PDB file of C-alpha atoms in Angstrom:
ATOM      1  CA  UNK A   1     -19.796  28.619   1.429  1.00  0.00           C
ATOM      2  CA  UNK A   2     -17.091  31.308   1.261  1.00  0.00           C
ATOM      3  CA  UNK A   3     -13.605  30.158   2.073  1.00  0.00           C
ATOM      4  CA  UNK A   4     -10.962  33.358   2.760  1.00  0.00           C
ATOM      5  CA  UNK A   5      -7.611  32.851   2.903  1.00  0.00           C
ATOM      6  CA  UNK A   6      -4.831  35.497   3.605  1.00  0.00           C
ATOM      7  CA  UNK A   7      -2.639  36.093   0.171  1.00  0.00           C
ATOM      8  CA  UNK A   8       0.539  35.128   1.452  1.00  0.00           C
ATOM      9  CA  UNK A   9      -1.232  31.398   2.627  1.00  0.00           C
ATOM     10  CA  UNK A  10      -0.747  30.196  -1.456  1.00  0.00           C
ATOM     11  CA  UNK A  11       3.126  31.370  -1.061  1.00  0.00           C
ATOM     12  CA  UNK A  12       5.289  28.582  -3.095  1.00  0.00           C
ATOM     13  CA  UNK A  13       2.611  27.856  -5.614  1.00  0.00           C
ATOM     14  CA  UNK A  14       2.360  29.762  -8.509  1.00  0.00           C
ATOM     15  CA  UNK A  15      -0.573  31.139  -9.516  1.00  0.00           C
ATOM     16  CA  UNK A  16      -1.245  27.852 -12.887  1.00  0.00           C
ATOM     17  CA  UNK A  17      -0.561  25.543 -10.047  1.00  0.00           C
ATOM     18  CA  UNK A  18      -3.116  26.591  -7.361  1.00  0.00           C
ATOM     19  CA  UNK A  19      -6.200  27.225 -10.214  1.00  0.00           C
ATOM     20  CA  UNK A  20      -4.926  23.617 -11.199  1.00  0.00           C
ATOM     21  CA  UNK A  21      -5.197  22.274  -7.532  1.00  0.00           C
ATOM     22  CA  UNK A  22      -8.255  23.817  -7.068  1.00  0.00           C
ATOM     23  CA  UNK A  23      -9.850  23.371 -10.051  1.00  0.00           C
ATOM     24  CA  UNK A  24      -9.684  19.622 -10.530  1.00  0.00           C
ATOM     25  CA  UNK A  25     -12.481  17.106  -9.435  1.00  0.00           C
ATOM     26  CA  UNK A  26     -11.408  14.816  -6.458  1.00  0.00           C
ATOM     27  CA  UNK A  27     -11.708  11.684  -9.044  1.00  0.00           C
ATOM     28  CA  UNK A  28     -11.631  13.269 -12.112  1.00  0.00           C
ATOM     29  CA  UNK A  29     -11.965  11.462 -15.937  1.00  0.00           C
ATOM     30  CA  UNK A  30      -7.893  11.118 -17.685  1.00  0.00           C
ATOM     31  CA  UNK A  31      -8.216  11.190 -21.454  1.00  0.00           C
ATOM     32  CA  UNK A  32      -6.211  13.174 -24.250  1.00  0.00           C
ATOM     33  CA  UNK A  33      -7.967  16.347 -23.049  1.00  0.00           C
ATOM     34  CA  UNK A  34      -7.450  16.190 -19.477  1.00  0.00           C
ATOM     35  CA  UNK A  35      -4.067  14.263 -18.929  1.00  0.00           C
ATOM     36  CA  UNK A  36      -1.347  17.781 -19.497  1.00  0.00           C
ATOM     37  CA  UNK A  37      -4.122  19.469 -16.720  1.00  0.00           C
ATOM     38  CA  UNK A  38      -3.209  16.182 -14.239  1.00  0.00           C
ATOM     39  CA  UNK A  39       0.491  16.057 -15.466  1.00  0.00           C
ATOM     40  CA  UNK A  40       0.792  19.752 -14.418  1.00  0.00           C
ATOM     41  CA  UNK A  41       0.082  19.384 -11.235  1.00  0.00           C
ATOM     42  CA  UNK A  42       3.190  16.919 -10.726  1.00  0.00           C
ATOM     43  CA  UNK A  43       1.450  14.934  -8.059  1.00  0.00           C
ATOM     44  CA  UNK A  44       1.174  11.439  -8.602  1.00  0.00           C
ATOM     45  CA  UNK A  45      -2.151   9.639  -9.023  1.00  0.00           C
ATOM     46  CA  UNK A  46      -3.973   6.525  -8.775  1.00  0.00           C
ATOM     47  CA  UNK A  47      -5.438   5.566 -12.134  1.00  0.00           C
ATOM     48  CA  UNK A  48      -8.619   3.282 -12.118  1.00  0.00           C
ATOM     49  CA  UNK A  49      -8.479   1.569 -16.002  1.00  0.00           C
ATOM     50  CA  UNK A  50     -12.104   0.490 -16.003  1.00  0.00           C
ATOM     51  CA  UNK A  51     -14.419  -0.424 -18.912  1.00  0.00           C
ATOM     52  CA  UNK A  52     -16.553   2.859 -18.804  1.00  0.00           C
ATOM     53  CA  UNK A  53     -19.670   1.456 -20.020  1.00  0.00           C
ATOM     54  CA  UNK A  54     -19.720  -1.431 -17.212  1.00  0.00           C
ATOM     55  CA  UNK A  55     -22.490  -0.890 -14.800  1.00  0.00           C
ATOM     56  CA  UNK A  56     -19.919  -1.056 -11.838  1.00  0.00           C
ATOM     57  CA  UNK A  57     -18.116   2.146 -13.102  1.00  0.00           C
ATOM     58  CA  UNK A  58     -20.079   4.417 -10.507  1.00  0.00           C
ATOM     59  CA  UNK A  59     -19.496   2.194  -7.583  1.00  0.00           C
ATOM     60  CA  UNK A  60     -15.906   1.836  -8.397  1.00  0.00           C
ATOM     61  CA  UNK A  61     -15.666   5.349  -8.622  1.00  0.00           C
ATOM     62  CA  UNK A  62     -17.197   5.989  -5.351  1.00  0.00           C
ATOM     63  CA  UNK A  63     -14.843   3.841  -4.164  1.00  0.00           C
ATOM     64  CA  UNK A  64     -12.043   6.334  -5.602  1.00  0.00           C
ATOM     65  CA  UNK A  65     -14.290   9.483  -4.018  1.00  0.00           C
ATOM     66  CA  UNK A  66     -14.659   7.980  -0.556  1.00  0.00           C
ATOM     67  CA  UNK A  67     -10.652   7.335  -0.834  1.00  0.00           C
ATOM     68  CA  UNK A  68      -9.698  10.051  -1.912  1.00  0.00           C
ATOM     69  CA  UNK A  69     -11.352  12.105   0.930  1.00  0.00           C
ATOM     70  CA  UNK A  70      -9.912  10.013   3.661  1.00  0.00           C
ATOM     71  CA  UNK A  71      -6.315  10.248   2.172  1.00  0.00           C
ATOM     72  CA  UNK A  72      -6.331  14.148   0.932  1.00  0.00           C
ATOM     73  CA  UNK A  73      -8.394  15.430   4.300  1.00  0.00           C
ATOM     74  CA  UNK A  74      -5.603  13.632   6.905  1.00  0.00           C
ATOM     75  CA  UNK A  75      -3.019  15.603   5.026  1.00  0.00           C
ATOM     76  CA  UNK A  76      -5.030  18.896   4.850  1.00  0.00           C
ATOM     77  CA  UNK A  77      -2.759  21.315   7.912  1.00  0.00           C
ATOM     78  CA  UNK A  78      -4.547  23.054   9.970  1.00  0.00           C
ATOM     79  CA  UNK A  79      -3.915  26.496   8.189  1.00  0.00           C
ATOM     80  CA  UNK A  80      -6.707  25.103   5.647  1.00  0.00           C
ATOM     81  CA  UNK A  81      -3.925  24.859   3.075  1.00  0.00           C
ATOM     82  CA  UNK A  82      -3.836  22.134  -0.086  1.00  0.00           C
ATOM     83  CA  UNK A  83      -3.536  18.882   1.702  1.00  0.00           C
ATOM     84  CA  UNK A  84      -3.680  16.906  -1.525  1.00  0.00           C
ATOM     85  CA  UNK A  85      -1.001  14.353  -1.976  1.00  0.00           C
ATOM     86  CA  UNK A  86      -2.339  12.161  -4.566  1.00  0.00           C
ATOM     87  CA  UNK A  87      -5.353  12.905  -7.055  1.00  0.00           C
ATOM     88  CA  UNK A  88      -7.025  10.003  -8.327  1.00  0.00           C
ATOM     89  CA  UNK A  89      -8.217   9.207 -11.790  1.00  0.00           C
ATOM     90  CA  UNK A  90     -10.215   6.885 -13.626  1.00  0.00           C
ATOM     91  CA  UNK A  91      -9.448   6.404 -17.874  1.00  0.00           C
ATOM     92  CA  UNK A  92     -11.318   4.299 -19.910  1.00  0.00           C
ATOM     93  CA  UNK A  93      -9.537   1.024 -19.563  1.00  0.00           C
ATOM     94  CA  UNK A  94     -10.305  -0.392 -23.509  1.00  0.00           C
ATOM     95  CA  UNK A  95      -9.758   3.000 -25.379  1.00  0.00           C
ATOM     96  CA  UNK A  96      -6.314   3.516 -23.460  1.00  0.00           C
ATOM     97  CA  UNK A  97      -5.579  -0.259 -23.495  1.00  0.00           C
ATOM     98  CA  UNK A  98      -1.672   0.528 -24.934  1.00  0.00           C
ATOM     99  CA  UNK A  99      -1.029   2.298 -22.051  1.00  0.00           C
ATOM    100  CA  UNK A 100      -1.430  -0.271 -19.571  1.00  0.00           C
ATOM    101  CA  UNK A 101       1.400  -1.943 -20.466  1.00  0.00           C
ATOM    102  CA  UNK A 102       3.955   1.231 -19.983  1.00  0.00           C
ATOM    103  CA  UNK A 103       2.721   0.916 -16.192  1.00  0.00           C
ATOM    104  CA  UNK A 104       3.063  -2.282 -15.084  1.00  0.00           C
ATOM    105  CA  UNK A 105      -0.281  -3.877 -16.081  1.00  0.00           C
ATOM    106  CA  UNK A 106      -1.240  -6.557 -18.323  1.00  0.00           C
ATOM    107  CA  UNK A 107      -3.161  -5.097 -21.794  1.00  0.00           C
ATOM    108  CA  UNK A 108      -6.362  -7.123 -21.384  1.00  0.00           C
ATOM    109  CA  UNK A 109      -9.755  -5.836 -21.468  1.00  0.00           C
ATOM    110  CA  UNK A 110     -10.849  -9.197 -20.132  1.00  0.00           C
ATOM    111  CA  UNK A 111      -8.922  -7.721 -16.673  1.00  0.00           C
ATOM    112  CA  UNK A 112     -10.477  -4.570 -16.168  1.00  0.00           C
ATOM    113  CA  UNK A 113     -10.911  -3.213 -13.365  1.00  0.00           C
ATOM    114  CA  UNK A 114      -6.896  -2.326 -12.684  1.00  0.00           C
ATOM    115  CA  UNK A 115      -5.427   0.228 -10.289  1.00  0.00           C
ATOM    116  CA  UNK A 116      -2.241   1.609 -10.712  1.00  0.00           C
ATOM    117  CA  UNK A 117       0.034   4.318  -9.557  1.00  0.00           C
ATOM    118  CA  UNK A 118       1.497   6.980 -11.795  1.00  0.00           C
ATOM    119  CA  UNK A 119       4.174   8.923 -10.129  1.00  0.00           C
ATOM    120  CA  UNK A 120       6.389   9.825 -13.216  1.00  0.00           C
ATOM    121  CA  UNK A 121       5.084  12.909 -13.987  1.00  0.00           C
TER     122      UNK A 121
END
């Protein structure tokens, strides 16, 4: 599927920020590689700390899919323009453990699954 847009419908976003918008997953992985990409986009996210080996991991992200469709597609305009207000992340929940505590969670693997939001960007 081909989607055509006139070039004045991207006006406001620079050119970084709509191949960043566009070229993101809907629930995308947050590590040291990916985090400035997610950062850039100054939207704030919902970040799923999960133990990544845990055989859960793909419902949970489902979960975060299903989510984020619902969410993003009621703020998509009619126009066909971005409509994303929040992306949504998952990050290994042991490897990242030290950042838990910066936002608002309690540093214990024994407590993984945790959601948070992360609107500081």
């Amino acid at each position: 599927r081909v989607a055509c847009r006139a070039l004045n419908a991207y006006d406001g976003l620079s050119v970084e920020q709509w191949v960043l918008r566009a070229g993101l997953p809907p629930v995308g992985r947050f590590d040291t590689l990916t985090s400035s990409l997610y950062e850039k986009t100054q939207k704030p996210f919902l970040m799923l700390f999960a133990d990544t080996s845990h055989k859960d991991l793909p419902t949970w992200l489902r979960l975060l899919y299903d989510a984020n469709k619902v969410y993003n597609d009621r703020a998509s305009g009619p126009d066909g323009g971005d409509g994303t207000r929040l992306l949504f992340v998952y990050i290994d929940g042991k490897r990242f453990l030290h950042r838990m505590t910066s936002l608002g969670l309690a540093a214990d693997p024994d407590r993984l699954p945790a959601l948070c939001f992360n609107f500081m960007t």
